[in-house]
mmCIF file of C-alpha atoms in Angstrom:
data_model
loop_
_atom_site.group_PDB
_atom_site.id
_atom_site.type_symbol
_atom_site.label_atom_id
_atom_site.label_comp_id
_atom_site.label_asym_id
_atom_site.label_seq_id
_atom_site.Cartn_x
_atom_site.Cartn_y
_atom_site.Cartn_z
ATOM 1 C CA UNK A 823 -41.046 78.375 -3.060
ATOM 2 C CA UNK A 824 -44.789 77.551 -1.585
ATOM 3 C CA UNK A 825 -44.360 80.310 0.769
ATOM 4 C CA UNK A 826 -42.848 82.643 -1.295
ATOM 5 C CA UNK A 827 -46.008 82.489 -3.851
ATOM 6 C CA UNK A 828 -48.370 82.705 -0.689
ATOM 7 C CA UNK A 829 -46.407 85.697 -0.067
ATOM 8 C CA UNK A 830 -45.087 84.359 3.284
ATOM 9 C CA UNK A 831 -41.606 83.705 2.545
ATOM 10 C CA UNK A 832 -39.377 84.271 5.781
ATOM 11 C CA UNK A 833 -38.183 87.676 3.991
ATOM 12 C CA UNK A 834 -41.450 89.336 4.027
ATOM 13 C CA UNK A 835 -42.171 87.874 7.691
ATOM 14 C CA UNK A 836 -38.729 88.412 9.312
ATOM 15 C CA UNK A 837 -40.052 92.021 8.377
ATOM 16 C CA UNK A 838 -42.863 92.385 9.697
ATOM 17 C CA UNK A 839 -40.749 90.443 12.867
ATOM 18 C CA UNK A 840 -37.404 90.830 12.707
ATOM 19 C CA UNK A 841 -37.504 88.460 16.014
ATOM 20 C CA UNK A 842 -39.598 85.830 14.314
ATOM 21 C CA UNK A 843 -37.546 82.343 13.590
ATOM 22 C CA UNK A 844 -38.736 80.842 10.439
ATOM 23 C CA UNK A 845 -37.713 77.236 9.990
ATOM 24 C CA UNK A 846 -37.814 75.423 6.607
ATOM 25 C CA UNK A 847 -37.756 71.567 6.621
ATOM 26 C CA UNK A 848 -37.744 69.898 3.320
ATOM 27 C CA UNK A 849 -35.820 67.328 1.404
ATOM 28 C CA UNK A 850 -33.173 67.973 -0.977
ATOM 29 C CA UNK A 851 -32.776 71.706 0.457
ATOM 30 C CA UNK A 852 -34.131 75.265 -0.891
ATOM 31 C CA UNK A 853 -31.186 75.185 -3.956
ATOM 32 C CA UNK A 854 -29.690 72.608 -5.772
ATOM 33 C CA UNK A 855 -30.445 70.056 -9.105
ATOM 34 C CA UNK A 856 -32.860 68.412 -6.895
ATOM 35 C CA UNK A 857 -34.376 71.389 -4.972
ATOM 36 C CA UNK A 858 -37.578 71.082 -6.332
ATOM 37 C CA UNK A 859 -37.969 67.376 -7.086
ATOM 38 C CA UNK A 860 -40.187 65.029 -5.193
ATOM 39 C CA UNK A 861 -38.640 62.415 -3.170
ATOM 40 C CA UNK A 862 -38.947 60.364 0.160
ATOM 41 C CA UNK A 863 -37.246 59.035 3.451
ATOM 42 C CA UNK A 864 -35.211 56.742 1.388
ATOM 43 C CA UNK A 865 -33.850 59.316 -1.629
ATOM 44 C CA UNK A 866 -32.748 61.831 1.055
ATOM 45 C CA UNK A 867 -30.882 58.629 2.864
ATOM 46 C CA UNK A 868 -29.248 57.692 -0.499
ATOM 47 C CA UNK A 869 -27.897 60.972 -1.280
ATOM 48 C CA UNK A 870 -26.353 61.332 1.909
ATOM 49 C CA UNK A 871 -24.297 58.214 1.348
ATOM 50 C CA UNK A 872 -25.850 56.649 4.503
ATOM 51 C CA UNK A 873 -27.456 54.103 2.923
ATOM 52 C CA UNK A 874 -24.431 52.910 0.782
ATOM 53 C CA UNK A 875 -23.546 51.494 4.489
ATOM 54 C CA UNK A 876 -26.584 49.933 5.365
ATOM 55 C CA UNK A 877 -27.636 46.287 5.100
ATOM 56 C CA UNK A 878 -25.914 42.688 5.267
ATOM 57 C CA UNK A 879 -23.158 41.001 2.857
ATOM 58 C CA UNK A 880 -24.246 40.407 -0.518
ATOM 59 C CA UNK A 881 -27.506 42.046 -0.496
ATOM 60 C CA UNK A 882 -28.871 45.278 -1.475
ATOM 61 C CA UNK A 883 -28.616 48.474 0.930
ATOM 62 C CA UNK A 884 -31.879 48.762 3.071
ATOM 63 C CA UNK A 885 -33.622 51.573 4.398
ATOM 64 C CA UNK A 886 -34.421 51.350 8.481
ATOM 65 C CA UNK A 887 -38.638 52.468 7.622
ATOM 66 C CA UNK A 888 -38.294 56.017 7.630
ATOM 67 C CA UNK A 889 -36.692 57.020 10.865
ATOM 68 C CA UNK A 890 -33.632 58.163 9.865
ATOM 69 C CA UNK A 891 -34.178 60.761 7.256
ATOM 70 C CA UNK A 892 -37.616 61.806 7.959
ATOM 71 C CA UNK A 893 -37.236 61.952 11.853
ATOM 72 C CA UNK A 894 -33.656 61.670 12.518
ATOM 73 C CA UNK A 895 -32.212 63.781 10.259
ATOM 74 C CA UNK A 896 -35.164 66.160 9.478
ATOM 75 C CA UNK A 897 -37.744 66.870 12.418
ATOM 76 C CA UNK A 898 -34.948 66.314 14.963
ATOM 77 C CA UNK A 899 -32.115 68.425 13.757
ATOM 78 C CA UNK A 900 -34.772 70.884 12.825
ATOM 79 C CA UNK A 901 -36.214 71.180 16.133
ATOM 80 C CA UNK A 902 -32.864 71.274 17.546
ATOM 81 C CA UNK A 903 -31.992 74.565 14.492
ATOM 82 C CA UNK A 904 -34.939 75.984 16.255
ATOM 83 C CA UNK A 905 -34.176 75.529 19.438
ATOM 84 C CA UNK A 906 -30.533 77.163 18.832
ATOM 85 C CA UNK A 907 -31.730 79.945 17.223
ATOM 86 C CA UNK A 908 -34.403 80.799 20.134
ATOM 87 C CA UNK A 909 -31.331 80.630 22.454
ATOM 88 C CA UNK A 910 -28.670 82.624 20.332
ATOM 89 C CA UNK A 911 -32.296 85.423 20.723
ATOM 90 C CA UNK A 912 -31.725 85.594 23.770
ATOM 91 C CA UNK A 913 -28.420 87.911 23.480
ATOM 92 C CA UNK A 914 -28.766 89.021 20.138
ATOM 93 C CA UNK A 915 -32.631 89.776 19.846
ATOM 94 C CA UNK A 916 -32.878 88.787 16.323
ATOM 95 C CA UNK A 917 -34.762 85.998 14.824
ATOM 96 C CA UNK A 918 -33.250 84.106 11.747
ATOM 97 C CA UNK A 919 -34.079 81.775 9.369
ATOM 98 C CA UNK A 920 -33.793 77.439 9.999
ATOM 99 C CA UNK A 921 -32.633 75.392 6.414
ATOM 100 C CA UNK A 922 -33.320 72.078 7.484
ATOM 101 C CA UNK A 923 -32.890 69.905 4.639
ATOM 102 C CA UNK A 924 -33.028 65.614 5.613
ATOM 103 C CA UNK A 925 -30.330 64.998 3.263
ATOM 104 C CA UNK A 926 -27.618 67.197 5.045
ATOM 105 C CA UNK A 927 -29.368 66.521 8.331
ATOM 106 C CA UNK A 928 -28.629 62.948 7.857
ATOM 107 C CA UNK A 929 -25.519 63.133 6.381
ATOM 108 C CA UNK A 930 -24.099 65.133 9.372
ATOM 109 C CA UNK A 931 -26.059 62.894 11.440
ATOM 110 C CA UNK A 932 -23.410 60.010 10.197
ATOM 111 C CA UNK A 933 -21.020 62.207 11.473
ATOM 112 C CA UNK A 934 -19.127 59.126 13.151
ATOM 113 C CA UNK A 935 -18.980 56.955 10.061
ATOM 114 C CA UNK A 936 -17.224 59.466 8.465
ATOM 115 C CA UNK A 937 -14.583 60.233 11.407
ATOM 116 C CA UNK A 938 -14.269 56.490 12.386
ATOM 117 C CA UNK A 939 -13.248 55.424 8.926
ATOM 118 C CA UNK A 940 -9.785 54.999 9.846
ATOM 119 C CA UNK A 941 -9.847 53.517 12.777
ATOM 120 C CA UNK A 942 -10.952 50.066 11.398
ATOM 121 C CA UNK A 943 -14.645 50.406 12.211
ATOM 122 C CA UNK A 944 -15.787 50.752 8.212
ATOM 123 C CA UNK A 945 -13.005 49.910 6.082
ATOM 124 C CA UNK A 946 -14.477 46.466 5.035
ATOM 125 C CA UNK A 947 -17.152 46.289 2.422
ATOM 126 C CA UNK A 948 -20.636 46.435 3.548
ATOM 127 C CA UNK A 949 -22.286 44.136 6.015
ATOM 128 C CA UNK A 950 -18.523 42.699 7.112
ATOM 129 C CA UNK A 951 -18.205 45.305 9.817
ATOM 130 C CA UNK A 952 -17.787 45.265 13.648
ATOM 131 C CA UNK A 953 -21.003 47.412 13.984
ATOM 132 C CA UNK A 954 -23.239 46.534 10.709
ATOM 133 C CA UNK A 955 -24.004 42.925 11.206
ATOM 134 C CA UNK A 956 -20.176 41.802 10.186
ATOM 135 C CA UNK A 957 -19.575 40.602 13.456
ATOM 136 C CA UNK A 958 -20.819 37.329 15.676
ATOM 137 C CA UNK A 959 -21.077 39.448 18.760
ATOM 138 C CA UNK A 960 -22.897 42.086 17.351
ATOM 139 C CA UNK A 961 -25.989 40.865 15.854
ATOM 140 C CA UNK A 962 -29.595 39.463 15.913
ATOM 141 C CA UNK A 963 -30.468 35.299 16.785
ATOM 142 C CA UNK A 964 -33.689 33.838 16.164
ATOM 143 C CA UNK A 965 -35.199 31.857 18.893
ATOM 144 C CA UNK A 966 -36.424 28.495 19.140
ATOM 145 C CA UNK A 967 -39.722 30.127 20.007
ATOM 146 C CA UNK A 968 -39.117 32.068 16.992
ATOM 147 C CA UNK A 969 -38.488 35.320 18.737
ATOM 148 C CA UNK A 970 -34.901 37.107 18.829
ATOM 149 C CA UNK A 971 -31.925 37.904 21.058
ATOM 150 C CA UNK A 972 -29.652 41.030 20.746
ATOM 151 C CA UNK A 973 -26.158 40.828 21.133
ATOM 152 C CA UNK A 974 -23.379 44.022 21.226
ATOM 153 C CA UNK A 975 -20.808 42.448 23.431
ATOM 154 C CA UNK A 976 -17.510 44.220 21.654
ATOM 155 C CA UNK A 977 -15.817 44.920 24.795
ATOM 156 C CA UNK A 978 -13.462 41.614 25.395
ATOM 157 C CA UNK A 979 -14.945 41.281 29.100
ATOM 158 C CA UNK A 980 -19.029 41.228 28.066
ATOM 159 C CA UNK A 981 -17.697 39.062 25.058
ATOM 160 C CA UNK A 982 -16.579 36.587 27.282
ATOM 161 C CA UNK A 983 -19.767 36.634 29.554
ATOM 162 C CA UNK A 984 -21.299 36.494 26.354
ATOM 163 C CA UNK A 985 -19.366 32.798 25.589
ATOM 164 C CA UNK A 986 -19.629 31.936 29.308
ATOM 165 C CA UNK A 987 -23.509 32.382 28.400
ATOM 166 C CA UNK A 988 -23.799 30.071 25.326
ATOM 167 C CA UNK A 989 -22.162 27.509 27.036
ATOM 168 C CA UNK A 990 -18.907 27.352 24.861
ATOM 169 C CA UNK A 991 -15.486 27.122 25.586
ATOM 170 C CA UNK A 992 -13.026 30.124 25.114
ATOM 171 C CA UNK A 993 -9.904 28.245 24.746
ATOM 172 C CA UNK A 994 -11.417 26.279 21.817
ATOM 173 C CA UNK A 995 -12.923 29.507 19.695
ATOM 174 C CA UNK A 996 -10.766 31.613 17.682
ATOM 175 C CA UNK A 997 -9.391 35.206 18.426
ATOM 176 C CA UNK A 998 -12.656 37.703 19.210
ATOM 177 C CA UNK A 999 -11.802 38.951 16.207
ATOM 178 C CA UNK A 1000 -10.328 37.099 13.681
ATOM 179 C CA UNK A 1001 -12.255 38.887 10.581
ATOM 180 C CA UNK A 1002 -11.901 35.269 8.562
ATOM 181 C CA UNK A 1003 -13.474 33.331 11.347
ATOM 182 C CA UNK A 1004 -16.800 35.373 12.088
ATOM 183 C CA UNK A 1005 -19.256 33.915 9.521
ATOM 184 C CA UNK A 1006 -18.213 30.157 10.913
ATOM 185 C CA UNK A 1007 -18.617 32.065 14.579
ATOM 186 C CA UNK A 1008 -22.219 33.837 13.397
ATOM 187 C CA UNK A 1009 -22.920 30.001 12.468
ATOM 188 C CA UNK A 1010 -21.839 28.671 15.486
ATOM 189 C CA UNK A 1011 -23.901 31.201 17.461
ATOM 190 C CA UNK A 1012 -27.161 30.669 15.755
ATOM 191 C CA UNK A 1013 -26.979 27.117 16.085
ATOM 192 C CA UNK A 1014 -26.895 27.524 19.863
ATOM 193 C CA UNK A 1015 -29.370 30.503 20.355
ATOM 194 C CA UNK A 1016 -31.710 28.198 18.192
ATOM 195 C CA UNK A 1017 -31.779 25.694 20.781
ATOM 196 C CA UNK A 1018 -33.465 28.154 23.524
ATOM 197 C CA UNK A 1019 -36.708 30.351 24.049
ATOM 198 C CA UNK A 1020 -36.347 33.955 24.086
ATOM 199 C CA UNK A 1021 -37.221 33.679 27.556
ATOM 200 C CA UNK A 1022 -34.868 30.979 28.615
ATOM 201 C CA UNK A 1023 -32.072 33.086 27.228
ATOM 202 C CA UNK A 1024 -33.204 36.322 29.175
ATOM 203 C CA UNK A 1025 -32.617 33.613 32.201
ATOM 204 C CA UNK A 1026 -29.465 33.397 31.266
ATOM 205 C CA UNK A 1027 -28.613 36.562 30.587
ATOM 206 C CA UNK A 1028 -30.164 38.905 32.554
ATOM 207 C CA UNK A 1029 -28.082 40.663 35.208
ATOM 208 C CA UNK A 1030 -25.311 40.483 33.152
ATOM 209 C CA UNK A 1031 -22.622 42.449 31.276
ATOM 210 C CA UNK A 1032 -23.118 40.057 28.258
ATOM 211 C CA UNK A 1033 -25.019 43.052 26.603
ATOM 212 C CA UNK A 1034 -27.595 40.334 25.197
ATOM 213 C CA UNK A 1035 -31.214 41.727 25.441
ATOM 214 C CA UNK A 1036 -34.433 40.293 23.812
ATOM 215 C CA UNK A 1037 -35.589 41.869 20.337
ATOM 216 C CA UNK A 1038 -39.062 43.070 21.973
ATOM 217 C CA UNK A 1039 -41.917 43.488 19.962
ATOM 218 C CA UNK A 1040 -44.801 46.278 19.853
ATOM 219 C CA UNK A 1041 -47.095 43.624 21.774
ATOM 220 C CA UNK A 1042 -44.688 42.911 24.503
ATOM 221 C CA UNK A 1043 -42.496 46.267 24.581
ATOM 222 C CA UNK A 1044 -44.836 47.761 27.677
ATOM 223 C CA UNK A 1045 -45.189 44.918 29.840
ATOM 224 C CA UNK A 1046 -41.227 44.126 30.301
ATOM 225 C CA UNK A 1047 -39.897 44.402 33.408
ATOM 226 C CA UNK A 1048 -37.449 46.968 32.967
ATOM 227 C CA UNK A 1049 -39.715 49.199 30.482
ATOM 228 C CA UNK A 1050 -42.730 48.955 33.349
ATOM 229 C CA UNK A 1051 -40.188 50.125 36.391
ATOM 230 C CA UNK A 1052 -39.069 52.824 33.942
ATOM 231 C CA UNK A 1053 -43.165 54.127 33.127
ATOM 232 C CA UNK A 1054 -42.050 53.868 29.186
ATOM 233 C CA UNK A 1055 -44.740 53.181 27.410
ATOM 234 C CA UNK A 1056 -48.480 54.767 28.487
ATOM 235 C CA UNK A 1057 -51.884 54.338 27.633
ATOM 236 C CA UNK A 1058 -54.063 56.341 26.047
ATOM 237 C CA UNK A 1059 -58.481 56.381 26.810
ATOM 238 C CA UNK A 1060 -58.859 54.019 23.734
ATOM 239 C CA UNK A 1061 -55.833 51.449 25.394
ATOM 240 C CA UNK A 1062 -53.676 52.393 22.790
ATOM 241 C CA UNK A 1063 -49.849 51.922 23.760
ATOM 242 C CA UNK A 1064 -47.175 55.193 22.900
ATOM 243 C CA UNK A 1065 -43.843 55.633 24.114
ATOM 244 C CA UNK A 1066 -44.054 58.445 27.054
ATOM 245 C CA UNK A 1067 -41.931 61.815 26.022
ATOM 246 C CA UNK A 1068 -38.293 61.827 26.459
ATOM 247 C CA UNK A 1069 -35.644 62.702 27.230
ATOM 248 C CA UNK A 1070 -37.133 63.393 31.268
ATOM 249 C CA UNK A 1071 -36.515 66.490 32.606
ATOM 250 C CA UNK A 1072 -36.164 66.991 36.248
ATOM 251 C CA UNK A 1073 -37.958 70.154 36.906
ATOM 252 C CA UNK A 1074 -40.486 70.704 33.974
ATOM 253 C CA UNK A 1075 -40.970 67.027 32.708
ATOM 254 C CA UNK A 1076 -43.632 66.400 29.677
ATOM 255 C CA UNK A 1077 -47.136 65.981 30.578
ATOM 256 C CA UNK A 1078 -48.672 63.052 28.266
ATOM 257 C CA UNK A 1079 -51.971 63.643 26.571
ATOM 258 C CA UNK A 1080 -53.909 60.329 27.742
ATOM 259 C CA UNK A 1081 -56.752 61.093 25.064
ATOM 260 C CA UNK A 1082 -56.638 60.017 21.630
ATOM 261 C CA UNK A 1083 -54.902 62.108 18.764
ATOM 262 C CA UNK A 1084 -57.074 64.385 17.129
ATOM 263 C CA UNK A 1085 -58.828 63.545 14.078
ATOM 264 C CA UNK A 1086 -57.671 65.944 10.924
ATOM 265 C CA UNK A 1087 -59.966 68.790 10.715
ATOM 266 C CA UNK A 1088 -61.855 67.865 14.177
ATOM 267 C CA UNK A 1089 -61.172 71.215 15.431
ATOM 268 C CA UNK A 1090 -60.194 73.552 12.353
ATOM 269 C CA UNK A 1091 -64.177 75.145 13.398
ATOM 270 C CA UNK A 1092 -62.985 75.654 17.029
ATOM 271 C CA UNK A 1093 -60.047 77.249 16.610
ATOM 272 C CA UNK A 1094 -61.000 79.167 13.791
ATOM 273 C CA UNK A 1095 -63.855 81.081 15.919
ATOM 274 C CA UNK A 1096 -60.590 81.760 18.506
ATOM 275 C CA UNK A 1097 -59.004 83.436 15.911
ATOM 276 C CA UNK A 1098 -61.755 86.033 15.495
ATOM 277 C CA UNK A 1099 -63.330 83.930 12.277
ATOM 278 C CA UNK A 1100 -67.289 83.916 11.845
ATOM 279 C CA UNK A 1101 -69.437 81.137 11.684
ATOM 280 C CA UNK A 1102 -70.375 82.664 8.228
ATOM 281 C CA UNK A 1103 -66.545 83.160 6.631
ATOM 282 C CA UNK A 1104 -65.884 79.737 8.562
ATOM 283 C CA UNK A 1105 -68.843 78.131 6.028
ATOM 284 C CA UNK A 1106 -67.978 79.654 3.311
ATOM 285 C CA UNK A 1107 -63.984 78.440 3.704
ATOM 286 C CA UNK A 1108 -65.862 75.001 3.958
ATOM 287 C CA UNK A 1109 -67.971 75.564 1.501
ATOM 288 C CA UNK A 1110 -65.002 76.492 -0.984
ATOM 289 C CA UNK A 1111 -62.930 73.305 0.117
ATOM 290 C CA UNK A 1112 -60.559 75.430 1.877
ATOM 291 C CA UNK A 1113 -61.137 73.556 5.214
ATOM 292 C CA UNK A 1114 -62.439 70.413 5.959
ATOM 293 C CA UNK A 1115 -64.401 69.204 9.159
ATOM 294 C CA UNK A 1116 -64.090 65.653 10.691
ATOM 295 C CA UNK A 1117 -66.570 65.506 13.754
ATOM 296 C CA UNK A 1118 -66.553 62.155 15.735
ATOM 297 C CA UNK A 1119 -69.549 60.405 15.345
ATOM 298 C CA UNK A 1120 -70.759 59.246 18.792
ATOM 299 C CA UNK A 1121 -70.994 55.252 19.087
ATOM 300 C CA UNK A 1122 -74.341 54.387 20.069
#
């Protein structure tokens, strides 16, 4: 309702612009108990029943930061409202309006837990899953260095590149999977990725169908191999490291900003004055705490 009491409200504008495309992205949805209730990443993620699934055996669910609800489930899937409405435009020549709420966002986002639950992927309690830490060959090892491998090899032939790797012996492990056997197996596993570097076991495993990577961190992410072949990660004029726009496309790819990110209210006086503003309205919007300036001071 903010926009409706600024007299903005995609009724009023759609019109004035009956080809405009108004997108709203907010939590719990424009209607409903919760409508106007404050909440975060992690309520939207609860009431979509996606975090009911997330997190290991015997502990509480855990939210993944805020990626999922916030990101995943909001900014993306309203981007991609927007994006379908500018194309269904194109024949109809009407503009419409974008309810992106992160709870249904995210919910629909789970799409596949909900279709998969009868095929045997989720019908264990939480955390004793093929996909959410349940299984030996689909988890996280710590290092002897004190880093991290991770392993997905569900398909029988990387799971047995995967054993070929750790040095075991197929014929004396039980079945792949043998539900009652994986917390001995997860055991069995650590014990041996203990007894390596995170770099010995990349040795190992590299050029493989094992699917066993190294758990990279922020410091090392850019200076892989595979990430540096692939341009990633760039570098902004302060050396800052960001991950380069994606997905690529071939004709029109993104063109990365290599300066720093703006500071909030650096240039609310420049682009006023390109909007037809004075310097004298622009003051007095200051001067009533309406705007806010944030010049960089120059380091000398």
């Amino acid at each position: 309702g903010v926009m409706e009491k600024l007299g903005l409200g995609p009724e009023v504008l759609l019109q004035e612009n009956p080809k405009l495309i108004y997108a709203r992205l907010t939590g719990f949805g424009q209607t409903g108990k919760y409508a106007k209730t404050a909440g975060h990443d992690i309520n939207y993620l609860a009431l979509s029943g996606v975090l009911s699934k997330l997190g290991r055996k015997d502990e509480n669910p855990y939210a993944p930061v805020n990626l999922l609800a916030d990101f995943a489930g909001g900014g993306v899937m309203c981007a991609m409202g927007i994006i379908t409405a500018l194309y269904e435009r194109t024949k109809s020549g009407k503009g419409q309006i974008v309810d992106a709420s992160m709870v249904k966002g995210v919910a629909y986002l789970s799409s596949f837990l909900w279709k998969s639950q009868n095929l045997g992927l989720w019908n264990r309690p939480r955390g004793e899953n093929l996909l959410d830490s349940g299984a030996p060959f689909y988890e996280t090892y710590k290092t002897s260095d004190g880093k991290f491998m991770a392993v997905g090899a569900i398909e029988p032939q990387f799971y047995n590149q995967l054993i070929t790797g750790l040095g075991l012996d197929a014929d004396k492990l039980p079945s792949q999977l043998s539900f009652s056997d994986w917390p001995k197996m997860k055991k069995k596993f650590a014990a041996v990725f203990a007894q390596k570097t995170q770099a010995e076991w990349c040795s190992i495993f590299d050029d493989t169908d094992a699917c066993v990577t190294p758990v990279l961190s922020f410091d090392d992410v850019a200076s892989h191999q595979h990430n540096k072949q692939r341009s990633s990660f760039i570098k902004n004029d302060q050396e800052e490291i960001s991950p380069r726009p994606a997905p690529l496309l071939s004709r029109t790819p993104a063109v990365p900003s290599f300066k720093r990110d703006p500071f909030i209210g650096e240039h609310t006086e420049e682009i006023l004055l390109e909007y037809g503003f004075t310097k004298q309205e622009i003051t007095k919007l200051h001067s009533d705490k309406v705007i806010e300036f944030s010049k960089p001071k120059a380091n000398l």
